[in-house]
Every structure is written in C-alpha cells, then in structure tokens.
C-alpha cells in the first residue's frame, strides 16, 4: 500500500474531535477507499487538557496553529477553528505557502478571502477544499465541481441554516411565537447564546456566496448577497401562509440573469407540497438547476459532529486519491469578477393588510396596486370582530420595485390600519 497521507488538525471542537473519531472508527475502511492509510500526525487547539471525549495523547501537539501548518511532516492541513481572520487565516496561508493541501470548514473566511486563498493554493500546487463549509454533510460542492461540471448552471437555491429552519418549523407546528421558539432552540443547542449570525441570515448568506461562485464561475462576492433574516417573521403570517397552501422558509437563491448574478437570502413563501415546503427541523436542502441535467435536489443534516466530519473526510479522501482540482471548479485566475444584478427578478408576492372595515377600502387598495402595475391573482378576507379586517392578497408575478411602490402607496391610504407585510413567493 502507498505511503500514508499525513494530516494535521487545527481546532478540536465538535468537528475536529469528530474527524479524529471517524479516522479511529473507520481507519481500515478509509485506507481501502483512499488507496492509502490516513494518519493524524499533529494537532493544535486552545487547550491541551480539555476533555473532548477522544484520546489525543498519541499526537504531536503545537500551541500555535501556524507552526502546525508549516510542519514538514504533514500533507494536509485541516482547519476547523473558525474565524474570518486571525489564526485561521494565518495558518491556512502558511499551509498553502508550504505547498500543503488544505481542507476547511470555514465559510466566513472563504466568503471574505476565498479568491485570494484559491489563487494562493493554485500557485503552490495545493488543493483548497471546503465541502464542510456549506450545507454540512450534503456533498453539494462536489456536485457542482464534479458531478454537474458538464452543465451550465442557471439557478442554485437552498435552505442553508438549520437553526432558522427549526425555528420556522416549530412556530408552524406548535403555534408558539418567535421569541419562545428561539429560547427553546438555544436550550436545545440549536442556537447560540447570541443567535444573530444565524437568525439574521449572515451564516446562510456566506454559504450561498460560496455556492454562487462555484456555480457561475465568478469570484466570491458575499457583499452582493441581499440578506434578510427571520426576526420579523410573525406567527400570523406563518398561519395565513399555511392556510393558503404555503410555508415560510429562509431561502437562499443565486441565479444568472441578463443583468448579472442575483444573490439573495430572505424569508420566502414556498408551496407546502414542494421539497422545500416539506423540509423539517434542522435539515438543510439545496436545489441545483442545469441546462442538461434539469433540476437536482440534495437533502441532509446541515451541521453537527457527524455531518461536518463526514464532509471533511470526503475532501481528505479525495486528496489521498490524488484528486487536486481548483477550489471553485475552475482555475482561480479564470474566475470572472462578479457582476451583481441591479434588482431581484420578478415574482409573485404575499401581501397582508389590516384594513378599516368600511365600504370602498378594497377598491382603494386595488387602485394603489393597479397604479403600480401590480395585478391581483387571488385575495382572501378573514372574519373579524374589530373595526378592522385582515386581508390577504397574492399578486401575479411583478418586478419587486413595482411591488414596493404599491406597498408604499397602500401604507398612506386612510383605510390602511397597520404596516403592510409583503413576502416574496419563490417559484420552485
């Protein structure tokens, strides 16, 4: 059998410990599949004495991950520390400069420095792999760079944050309000003490930026992702959406348009019977559309020790087999500068209004919509006992700027009793 592939691991949290457990549990199987043994040479973390549920006494220890990255007795540097800059960035740069392959789960770093890292890797003949940075255990990066490489990709969509999907699912199933479900998610370990990175959409937007670059052959442009979180999604809208055959999901969409690459992460209504509509709990899903393949759907756990360690080891095994390909599917120097779309593509919208219960109210709303050239597909008014009535409208497909104009006009009407709510309905 060939010489072992020697790896170093920087970061011994949930993912790093999971990688060690996987290598110990499946060592013989991994060697058979990779064509060579995979061995851990050295490790690094903040604390050597912390109990991680796995014995690390047999591995060389480095206090400094940069020193670990430069060691001459390693072939692959596995970075699972996290962080956009600091030790993670410095150690990956050191490893690549030394010609070592890098496997990382660090979406934040790649969202900000992906282009520079990819160029550094290629200039030193090294691989930079990041399957674990996007959608956990779902091999969606591999799907784009390998399995679907013969296709021109037109659209990538995804539910990419398990915390948000859990919260929205629980709100629908239990009837509990956002704040209550968020506290439960924190108690269960699905949400951090400061959940803003997840519920604000930033975590999922970083993942979408990496998928978009890989799908469309452009440089990573996280700043171009129009991002909105789920903080303002109300139980009222979840209930009304369900009554009209929809569910609300935090959905990322990246698509090629005549005006550039459209990238957005926002709450959307999706048909309840669609793959996204049936997606439960903390599960992630990615849908990829290509010209020859049509639509492909990928579903699985988006986070956790097993899922993320699985993604890391998939990249490690590819390197062990000698598969060294560009990080984003084509040479970094050939990636075009991102051309962001000026505005979002046309869509139908769900509009919720609270109107004064008096004659002519609906006529005024219809006039405001018509003056912005937005037409009504269907409308529903619910029973009420107060002097105002809830009214739901689903529009026909319209440019977002026209919908914004219509909502602004409706808000000024004397029959409008509350701030209108408009949520995009995604065509899937």
Short mmCIF file of C-alpha atoms in Angstrom, two decimals:
data_model
loop_
_atom_site.label_atom_id
_atom_site.label_comp_id
_atom_site.label_asym_id
_atom_site.label_seq_id
_atom_site.Cartn_x
_atom_site.Cartn_y
_atom_site.Cartn_z
CA UNK A 1 0.00 0.00 0.00
CA UNK A 2 1.16 3.57 -0.66
CA UNK A 3 2.66 5.87 1.95
CA UNK A 4 0.16 7.23 4.49
CA UNK A 5 -1.49 10.57 3.96
CA UNK A 6 -0.40 12.63 6.95
CA UNK A 7 -2.85 15.20 8.27
CA UNK A 8 -2.72 17.93 10.88
CA UNK A 9 -5.86 19.22 12.60
CA UNK A 10 -6.18 22.77 13.90
CA UNK A 11 -9.22 23.09 16.14
CA UNK A 12 -10.53 20.34 18.40
CA UNK A 13 -14.10 21.40 18.96
CA UNK A 14 -17.06 19.38 17.80
CA UNK A 15 -15.82 18.99 14.24
CA UNK A 16 -12.13 18.38 14.98
CA UNK A 17 -12.97 15.76 17.58
CA UNK A 18 -15.41 14.20 15.12
CA UNK A 19 -12.69 13.87 12.48
CA UNK A 20 -10.43 12.07 14.97
CA UNK A 21 -13.26 9.72 15.94
CA UNK A 22 -14.03 8.95 12.30
CA UNK A 23 -10.42 8.12 11.46
CA UNK A 24 -10.19 5.87 14.53
CA UNK A 25 -13.51 4.17 13.89
CA UNK A 26 -13.11 3.61 10.14
CA UNK A 27 -9.33 3.55 9.67
CA UNK A 28 -9.22 0.35 7.62
CA UNK A 29 -12.22 1.29 5.51
CA UNK A 30 -10.82 4.77 4.82
CA UNK A 31 -7.46 3.29 3.79
CA UNK A 32 -9.18 0.87 1.41
CA UNK A 33 -11.24 3.63 -0.18
CA UNK A 34 -8.42 6.15 -0.35
CA UNK A 35 -5.83 3.63 -1.53
CA UNK A 36 -3.53 4.58 1.34
CA UNK A 37 -3.71 4.91 5.12
CA UNK A 38 -4.81 8.23 6.59
CA UNK A 39 -2.92 9.18 9.72
CA UNK A 40 -3.05 12.12 12.10
CA UNK A 41 0.43 13.49 12.68
CA UNK A 42 -0.15 16.55 14.87
CA UNK A 43 -2.90 18.71 16.32
CA UNK A 44 -3.48 22.16 17.77
CA UNK A 45 -6.16 23.85 19.86
CA UNK A 46 -6.53 26.46 22.57
CA UNK A 47 -6.33 23.95 25.42
CA UNK A 48 -4.46 20.69 25.56
CA UNK A 49 -6.08 19.46 28.76
CA UNK A 50 -9.75 19.89 27.84
CA UNK A 51 -11.79 16.68 27.77
CA UNK A 52 -13.06 16.22 24.21
CA UNK A 53 -14.34 12.67 24.55
CA UNK A 54 -11.45 11.30 22.50
CA UNK A 55 -7.86 10.44 23.43
CA UNK A 56 -5.38 12.87 21.82
CA UNK A 57 -2.28 11.84 23.79
CA UNK A 58 -0.76 9.96 20.87
CA UNK A 59 -0.47 13.00 18.57
CA UNK A 60 2.17 15.70 18.46
CA UNK A 61 0.91 18.98 19.89
CA UNK A 62 1.52 22.51 18.66
CA UNK A 63 0.34 25.53 20.62
CA UNK A 64 0.49 27.70 17.51
CA UNK A 65 -1.62 26.58 14.51
CA UNK A 66 0.69 28.49 12.16
CA UNK A 67 3.63 26.38 13.34
CA UNK A 68 1.44 23.31 12.84
CA UNK A 69 0.60 24.42 9.30
CA UNK A 70 4.28 24.75 8.38
CA UNK A 71 5.44 21.35 9.62
CA UNK A 72 7.33 19.40 7.02
CA UNK A 73 5.84 16.06 8.10
CA UNK A 74 2.27 16.77 7.04
CA UNK A 75 0.48 16.55 3.69
CA UNK A 76 -2.92 18.02 4.56
CA UNK A 77 -3.81 20.81 6.97
CA UNK A 78 -7.37 20.54 8.31
CA UNK A 79 -8.62 23.88 9.65
CA UNK A 80 -11.73 23.69 11.82
CA UNK A 81 -11.03 26.57 14.21
CA UNK A 82 -13.31 29.10 12.55
CA UNK A 83 -12.97 32.84 12.30
CA UNK A 84 -12.78 35.18 9.34
CA UNK A 85 -9.24 36.34 10.12
CA UNK A 86 -6.72 35.77 12.90
CA UNK A 87 -5.16 32.33 13.46
CA UNK A 88 -7.42 30.59 10.92
CA UNK A 89 -6.42 32.86 8.06
CA UNK A 90 -2.74 32.97 9.04
CA UNK A 91 -2.49 29.19 9.38
CA UNK A 92 -4.22 28.44 6.08
CA UNK A 93 -1.95 30.90 4.30
CA UNK A 94 1.08 29.28 5.94
CA UNK A 95 -0.04 25.79 4.93
CA UNK A 96 -0.71 26.74 1.32
CA UNK A 97 2.56 28.66 1.05
CA UNK A 98 4.32 25.49 2.21
CA UNK A 99 2.56 23.50 -0.52
CA UNK A 100 0.29 21.62 1.88
CA UNK A 101 -3.26 20.81 0.86
CA UNK A 102 -5.95 22.47 2.96
CA UNK A 103 -9.37 21.22 3.98
CA UNK A 104 -11.51 23.74 5.85
CA UNK A 105 -15.00 24.16 7.24
CA UNK A 106 -14.55 27.93 7.49
CA UNK A 107 -17.29 29.62 5.48
CA UNK A 108 -16.67 33.06 7.00
CA UNK A 109 -13.03 33.10 5.93
CA UNK A 110 -13.76 31.90 2.40
CA UNK A 111 -16.66 34.32 1.99
CA UNK A 112 -14.21 37.17 2.64
CA UNK A 113 -10.91 35.79 1.30
CA UNK A 114 -11.90 32.92 -0.98
CA UNK A 115 -10.43 34.35 -4.17
CA UNK A 116 -7.04 35.14 -2.62
CA UNK A 117 -6.91 31.74 -0.93
CA UNK A 118 -7.77 29.91 -4.14
CA UNK A 119 -5.06 31.77 -6.05
CA UNK A 120 -2.51 31.02 -3.33
CA UNK A 121 -3.42 27.33 -3.38
CA UNK A 122 -3.05 27.03 -7.13
CA UNK A 123 0.21 28.94 -7.26
CA UNK A 124 1.67 26.36 -4.85
CA UNK A 125 0.14 23.27 -6.44
CA UNK A 126 -2.10 22.64 -3.45
CA UNK A 127 -5.77 21.79 -3.07
CA UNK A 128 -8.17 24.01 -1.14
CA UNK A 129 -11.31 22.06 -0.31
CA UNK A 130 -14.33 23.33 1.63
CA UNK A 131 -17.22 20.86 1.37
CA UNK A 132 -17.77 21.12 5.13
CA UNK A 133 -18.28 24.89 4.90
CA UNK A 134 -21.58 24.60 3.01
CA UNK A 135 -24.68 22.60 3.97
CA UNK A 136 -22.94 20.31 6.45
CA UNK A 137 -22.92 16.71 5.30
CA UNK A 138 -24.56 17.34 1.91
CA UNK A 139 -21.90 16.93 -0.84
CA UNK A 140 -23.15 19.90 -2.82
CA UNK A 141 -19.76 21.47 -3.62
CA UNK A 142 -18.66 18.14 -5.09
CA UNK A 143 -21.89 18.03 -7.08
CA UNK A 144 -21.14 21.42 -8.65
CA UNK A 145 -17.42 20.91 -9.28
CA UNK A 146 -17.58 17.29 -10.42
CA UNK A 147 -20.92 15.59 -10.97
CA UNK A 148 -22.59 18.54 -12.71
CA UNK A 149 -19.45 20.02 -14.27
CA UNK A 150 -20.81 19.47 -17.78
CA UNK A 151 -23.83 21.70 -17.15
CA UNK A 152 -24.34 25.41 -17.38
CA UNK A 153 -25.94 26.17 -14.03
CA UNK A 154 -28.87 28.58 -14.12
CA UNK A 155 -30.01 28.63 -10.50
CA UNK A 156 -29.00 27.40 -7.04
CA UNK A 157 -31.48 27.51 -4.17
CA UNK A 158 -31.06 26.40 -0.62
CA UNK A 159 -32.28 26.24 2.94
CA UNK A 160 -28.82 26.55 4.41
CA UNK A 161 -29.29 27.25 8.11
CA UNK A 162 -30.73 24.56 10.36
CA UNK A 163 -31.39 26.95 13.24
CA UNK A 164 -33.72 29.09 11.14
CA UNK A 165 -35.48 26.12 9.64
CA UNK A 166 -36.03 24.64 13.09
CA UNK A 167 -37.49 27.90 14.42
CA UNK A 168 -39.87 28.36 11.49
CA UNK A 169 -40.93 24.70 11.60
CA UNK A 170 -41.63 24.84 15.33
CA UNK A 171 -43.59 28.07 15.04
CA UNK A 172 -45.84 26.42 12.48
CA UNK A 173 -46.23 23.12 14.33
CA UNK A 174 -46.67 24.44 17.88
CA UNK A 175 -48.22 27.85 17.36
CA UNK A 176 -45.56 29.40 19.59
CA UNK A 177 -44.20 32.87 18.86
CA UNK A 178 -40.72 33.54 17.51
CA UNK A 179 -39.15 34.56 20.83
CA UNK A 180 -40.40 31.47 22.65
CA UNK A 181 -39.18 29.07 19.96
CA UNK A 182 -35.81 30.83 19.81
CA UNK A 183 -35.34 30.28 23.55
CA UNK A 184 -36.19 26.60 23.12
CA UNK A 185 -33.67 26.34 20.27
CA UNK A 186 -31.00 27.85 22.50
CA UNK A 187 -31.81 25.41 25.30
CA UNK A 188 -31.53 22.50 22.84
CA UNK A 189 -28.21 23.73 21.50
CA UNK A 190 -29.57 24.57 18.03
CA UNK A 191 -28.99 28.30 18.53
CA UNK A 192 -26.11 30.18 20.11
CA UNK A 193 -26.48 32.48 23.13
CA UNK A 194 -26.11 35.29 20.58
CA UNK A 195 -28.15 33.91 17.68
CA UNK A 196 -27.92 36.97 15.43
CA UNK A 197 -25.46 35.42 12.98
CA UNK A 198 -27.91 32.60 12.30
CA UNK A 199 -31.33 34.24 12.53
CA UNK A 200 -30.10 37.40 10.81
CA UNK A 201 -29.25 35.37 7.70
CA UNK A 202 -25.48 36.04 7.63
CA UNK A 203 -24.44 32.41 8.16
CA UNK A 204 -26.61 31.18 5.29
CA UNK A 205 -25.63 34.13 3.08
CA UNK A 206 -21.94 33.24 3.38
CA UNK A 207 -22.72 29.70 2.26
CA UNK A 208 -24.77 30.99 -0.65
CA UNK A 209 -21.88 33.22 -1.77
CA UNK A 210 -19.59 30.16 -1.97
CA UNK A 211 -22.18 28.15 -3.90
CA UNK A 212 -22.77 31.04 -6.28
CA UNK A 213 -19.07 31.44 -7.09
CA UNK A 214 -18.78 27.70 -7.73
CA UNK A 215 -21.95 27.50 -9.81
CA UNK A 216 -21.37 30.53 -12.04
CA UNK A 217 -17.59 30.69 -12.36
CA UNK A 218 -17.26 34.06 -10.66
CA UNK A 219 -15.29 35.42 -7.74
CA UNK A 220 -16.85 35.15 -4.30
CA UNK A 221 -18.92 38.26 -3.61
CA UNK A 222 -20.50 37.94 -0.20
CA UNK A 223 -21.19 41.67 -0.10
CA UNK A 224 -23.54 41.31 -3.07
CA UNK A 225 -25.87 38.89 -1.25
CA UNK A 226 -29.02 40.80 -0.29
CA UNK A 227 -29.69 39.46 3.17
CA UNK A 228 -32.71 39.49 5.44
CA UNK A 229 -33.21 37.27 8.47
CA UNK A 230 -36.25 35.71 10.09
CA UNK A 231 -36.56 38.04 13.10
CA UNK A 232 -39.63 39.78 11.70
CA UNK A 233 -41.47 36.66 10.55
CA UNK A 234 -44.69 36.58 12.56
CA UNK A 235 -46.80 33.66 13.66
CA UNK A 236 -49.72 35.42 11.96
CA UNK A 237 -48.02 35.21 8.58
CA UNK A 238 -46.97 31.60 9.12
CA UNK A 239 -50.59 30.68 9.89
CA UNK A 240 -52.04 32.65 6.98
CA UNK A 241 -49.43 31.29 4.58
CA UNK A 242 -50.30 27.74 5.64
CA UNK A 243 -53.99 28.45 5.09
CA UNK A 244 -53.18 29.48 1.51
CA UNK A 245 -51.02 26.42 0.81
CA UNK A 246 -47.58 27.86 1.58
CA UNK A 247 -44.83 27.62 4.15
CA UNK A 248 -42.27 30.27 5.07
CA UNK A 249 -38.59 29.36 4.77
CA UNK A 250 -35.34 31.31 4.94
CA UNK A 251 -34.37 30.65 1.34
CA UNK A 252 -31.17 31.48 -0.48
CA UNK A 253 -31.32 31.95 -4.24
CA UNK A 254 -28.46 32.59 -6.65
CA UNK A 255 -29.26 32.78 -10.33
CA UNK A 256 -27.77 34.03 -13.55
CA UNK A 257 -29.80 36.81 -15.17
CA UNK A 258 -29.24 39.06 -18.17
CA UNK A 259 -28.40 41.83 -15.72
CA UNK A 260 -25.84 39.85 -13.69
CA UNK A 261 -25.77 37.37 -10.82
CA UNK A 262 -28.69 37.70 -8.45
CA UNK A 263 -27.93 36.59 -4.89
CA UNK A 264 -30.41 36.89 -2.05
CA UNK A 265 -31.11 35.31 1.31
CA UNK A 266 -34.56 36.14 2.66
CA UNK A 267 -37.76 34.66 4.08
CA UNK A 268 -39.93 33.42 1.22
CA UNK A 269 -43.21 31.61 0.79
CA UNK A 270 -42.82 28.22 -0.89
CA UNK A 271 -45.56 25.76 -1.86
CA UNK A 272 -46.31 23.47 1.08
CA UNK A 273 -46.09 20.38 -1.15
CA UNK A 274 -42.71 21.34 -2.64
CA UNK A 275 -39.40 19.80 -1.47
CA UNK A 276 -38.59 22.98 0.47
CA UNK A 277 -42.08 23.14 1.94
CA UNK A 278 -41.75 19.61 3.32
CA UNK A 279 -38.27 20.19 4.81
CA UNK A 280 -38.40 19.68 8.60
CA UNK A 281 -36.38 20.80 11.60
CA UNK A 282 -32.65 21.42 11.35
CA UNK A 283 -32.32 19.73 7.94
CA UNK A 284 -30.72 21.56 5.00
CA UNK A 285 -31.64 21.31 1.32
CA UNK A 286 -30.01 22.53 -1.88
CA UNK A 287 -31.60 22.54 -5.34
CA UNK A 288 -29.40 22.97 -8.42
CA UNK A 289 -30.73 23.60 -11.92
CA UNK A 290 -28.60 22.99 -15.01
CA UNK A 291 -29.24 23.11 -18.74
CA UNK A 292 -28.69 19.41 -19.45
CA UNK A 293 -29.50 17.83 -16.08
CA UNK A 294 -32.57 19.89 -15.24
CA UNK A 295 -33.24 20.01 -11.50
CA UNK A 296 -31.40 18.01 -8.83
CA UNK A 297 -32.26 18.03 -5.12
CA UNK A 298 -29.91 17.38 -2.19
CA UNK A 299 -31.08 16.99 1.41
CA UNK A 300 -29.35 16.14 4.66
CA UNK A 301 -28.05 17.32 8.04
CA UNK A 302 -26.61 20.82 7.83
CA UNK A 303 -24.46 20.79 10.95
CA UNK A 304 -23.23 18.66 13.82
CA UNK A 305 -20.24 16.50 14.58
CA UNK A 306 -21.03 13.58 12.29
CA UNK A 307 -22.26 15.56 9.29
CA UNK A 308 -19.40 18.05 9.25
CA UNK A 309 -16.70 15.46 9.99
CA UNK A 310 -18.12 13.39 7.14
CA UNK A 311 -17.72 16.33 4.75
CA UNK A 312 -14.16 16.98 5.94
CA UNK A 313 -13.19 13.34 5.43
CA UNK A 314 -14.72 13.29 1.96
CA UNK A 315 -12.31 16.05 0.95
CA UNK A 316 -9.38 14.35 2.69
CA UNK A 317 -10.06 11.08 0.87
CA UNK A 318 -10.20 12.85 -2.50
CA UNK A 319 -6.77 14.35 -1.80
CA UNK A 320 -5.48 10.94 -0.74
CA UNK A 321 -6.64 9.60 -4.10
CA UNK A 322 -4.69 12.33 -5.88
CA UNK A 323 -7.68 14.43 -6.87
CA UNK A 324 -6.46 18.03 -6.80
CA UNK A 325 -8.86 20.40 -8.53
CA UNK A 326 -9.41 24.17 -8.32
CA UNK A 327 -11.31 25.25 -5.24
CA UNK A 328 -14.25 26.74 -7.14
CA UNK A 329 -14.27 24.27 -10.02
CA UNK A 330 -12.04 26.18 -12.44
CA UNK A 331 -8.70 28.00 -12.15
CA UNK A 332 -8.99 30.92 -9.77
CA UNK A 333 -7.40 33.32 -12.26
CA UNK A 334 -10.16 32.49 -14.75
CA UNK A 335 -12.99 33.37 -12.37
CA UNK A 336 -14.74 36.48 -13.60
CA UNK A 337 -15.35 39.45 -11.36
CA UNK A 338 -18.87 39.19 -10.01
CA UNK A 339 -21.44 41.36 -11.76
CA UNK A 340 -24.30 41.72 -9.28
CA UNK A 341 -27.81 42.05 -10.66
CA UNK A 342 -29.25 45.52 -10.10
CA UNK A 343 -32.56 44.20 -8.78
CA UNK A 344 -34.29 40.95 -8.00
CA UNK A 345 -36.16 39.00 -10.65
CA UNK A 346 -39.94 39.16 -10.99
CA UNK A 347 -42.01 37.21 -8.51
CA UNK A 348 -45.47 36.81 -7.07
CA UNK A 349 -45.91 38.26 -3.57
CA UNK A 350 -47.98 37.51 -0.50
CA UNK A 351 -49.35 40.77 0.91
CA UNK A 352 -51.08 41.03 4.29
CA UNK A 353 -53.10 44.13 5.08
CA UNK A 354 -55.14 45.30 8.03
CA UNK A 355 -57.88 47.48 6.56
CA UNK A 356 -60.63 49.60 8.01
CA UNK A 357 -63.92 47.72 7.69
CA UNK A 358 -65.82 50.21 5.58
CA UNK A 359 -67.08 50.45 2.01
CA UNK A 360 -64.51 51.25 -0.66
CA UNK A 361 -61.47 50.01 1.31
CA UNK A 362 -60.67 47.20 -1.10
CA UNK A 363 -61.27 49.45 -4.09
CA UNK A 364 -58.62 51.86 -2.80
CA UNK A 365 -56.15 49.01 -2.36
CA UNK A 366 -56.87 47.70 -5.86
CA UNK A 367 -56.33 51.17 -7.27
CA UNK A 368 -52.97 51.51 -5.47
CA UNK A 369 -51.85 48.15 -6.82
CA UNK A 370 -53.07 48.95 -10.33
CA UNK A 371 -51.33 52.33 -10.38
CA UNK A 372 -48.04 50.48 -9.77
CA UNK A 373 -48.97 47.95 -12.48
CA UNK A 374 -49.29 45.10 -9.98
CA UNK A 375 -52.23 42.78 -10.59
CA UNK A 376 -54.07 40.55 -8.11
CA UNK A 377 -54.04 36.79 -8.56
CA UNK A 378 -56.23 35.96 -5.58
CA UNK A 379 -57.49 37.59 -2.42
CA UNK A 380 -58.91 36.40 0.89
CA UNK A 381 -60.63 38.28 3.70
CA UNK A 382 -60.98 36.70 7.12
CA UNK A 383 -63.79 37.01 9.62
CA UNK A 384 -63.35 39.66 12.30
CA UNK A 385 -64.99 41.32 15.24
CA UNK A 386 -62.98 44.54 15.35
CA UNK A 387 -63.36 47.71 13.24
CA UNK A 388 -60.50 46.47 11.03
CA UNK A 389 -60.26 43.34 8.88
CA UNK A 390 -57.26 41.24 7.81
CA UNK A 391 -56.97 40.91 4.04
CA UNK A 392 -54.53 38.64 2.20
CA UNK A 393 -53.54 39.21 -1.41
CA UNK A 394 -51.39 37.09 -3.72
CA UNK A 395 -50.15 39.12 -6.66
CA UNK A 396 -49.27 37.97 -10.13
CA UNK A 397 -45.56 37.96 -10.97
CA UNK A 398 -44.29 41.52 -10.82
CA UNK A 399 -40.95 43.37 -10.65
CA UNK A 400 -40.02 43.92 -6.98
CA UNK A 401 -39.71 47.68 -7.42
CA UNK A 402 -43.36 47.86 -8.56
CA UNK A 403 -44.47 45.86 -5.54
CA UNK A 404 -42.50 48.21 -3.29
CA UNK A 405 -44.19 51.19 -4.94
CA UNK A 406 -47.61 49.63 -4.42
CA UNK A 407 -46.95 48.86 -0.77
CA UNK A 408 -45.75 52.42 -0.17
CA UNK A 409 -48.97 53.78 -1.68
CA UNK A 410 -51.17 51.40 0.28
CA UNK A 411 -49.45 52.41 3.51
CA UNK A 412 -50.56 56.03 3.02
CA UNK A 413 -54.22 55.17 2.48
CA UNK A 414 -56.66 56.26 5.15
CA UNK A 415 -58.12 52.74 5.19
CA UNK A 416 -54.78 51.08 6.00
CA UNK A 417 -54.76 50.42 9.76
CA UNK A 418 -51.31 48.82 10.11
CA UNK A 419 -47.99 48.50 8.27
CA UNK A 420 -48.48 46.17 5.25
CA UNK A 421 -46.45 42.98 5.07
CA UNK A 422 -45.10 41.73 1.72
CA UNK A 423 -43.20 38.45 1.36
CA UNK A 424 -41.84 37.05 -1.88
CA UNK A 425 -43.30 33.78 -3.19
CA UNK A 426 -40.50 31.74 -4.72
CA UNK A 427 -41.13 29.89 -7.95
CA UNK A 428 -39.82 26.37 -7.33
#
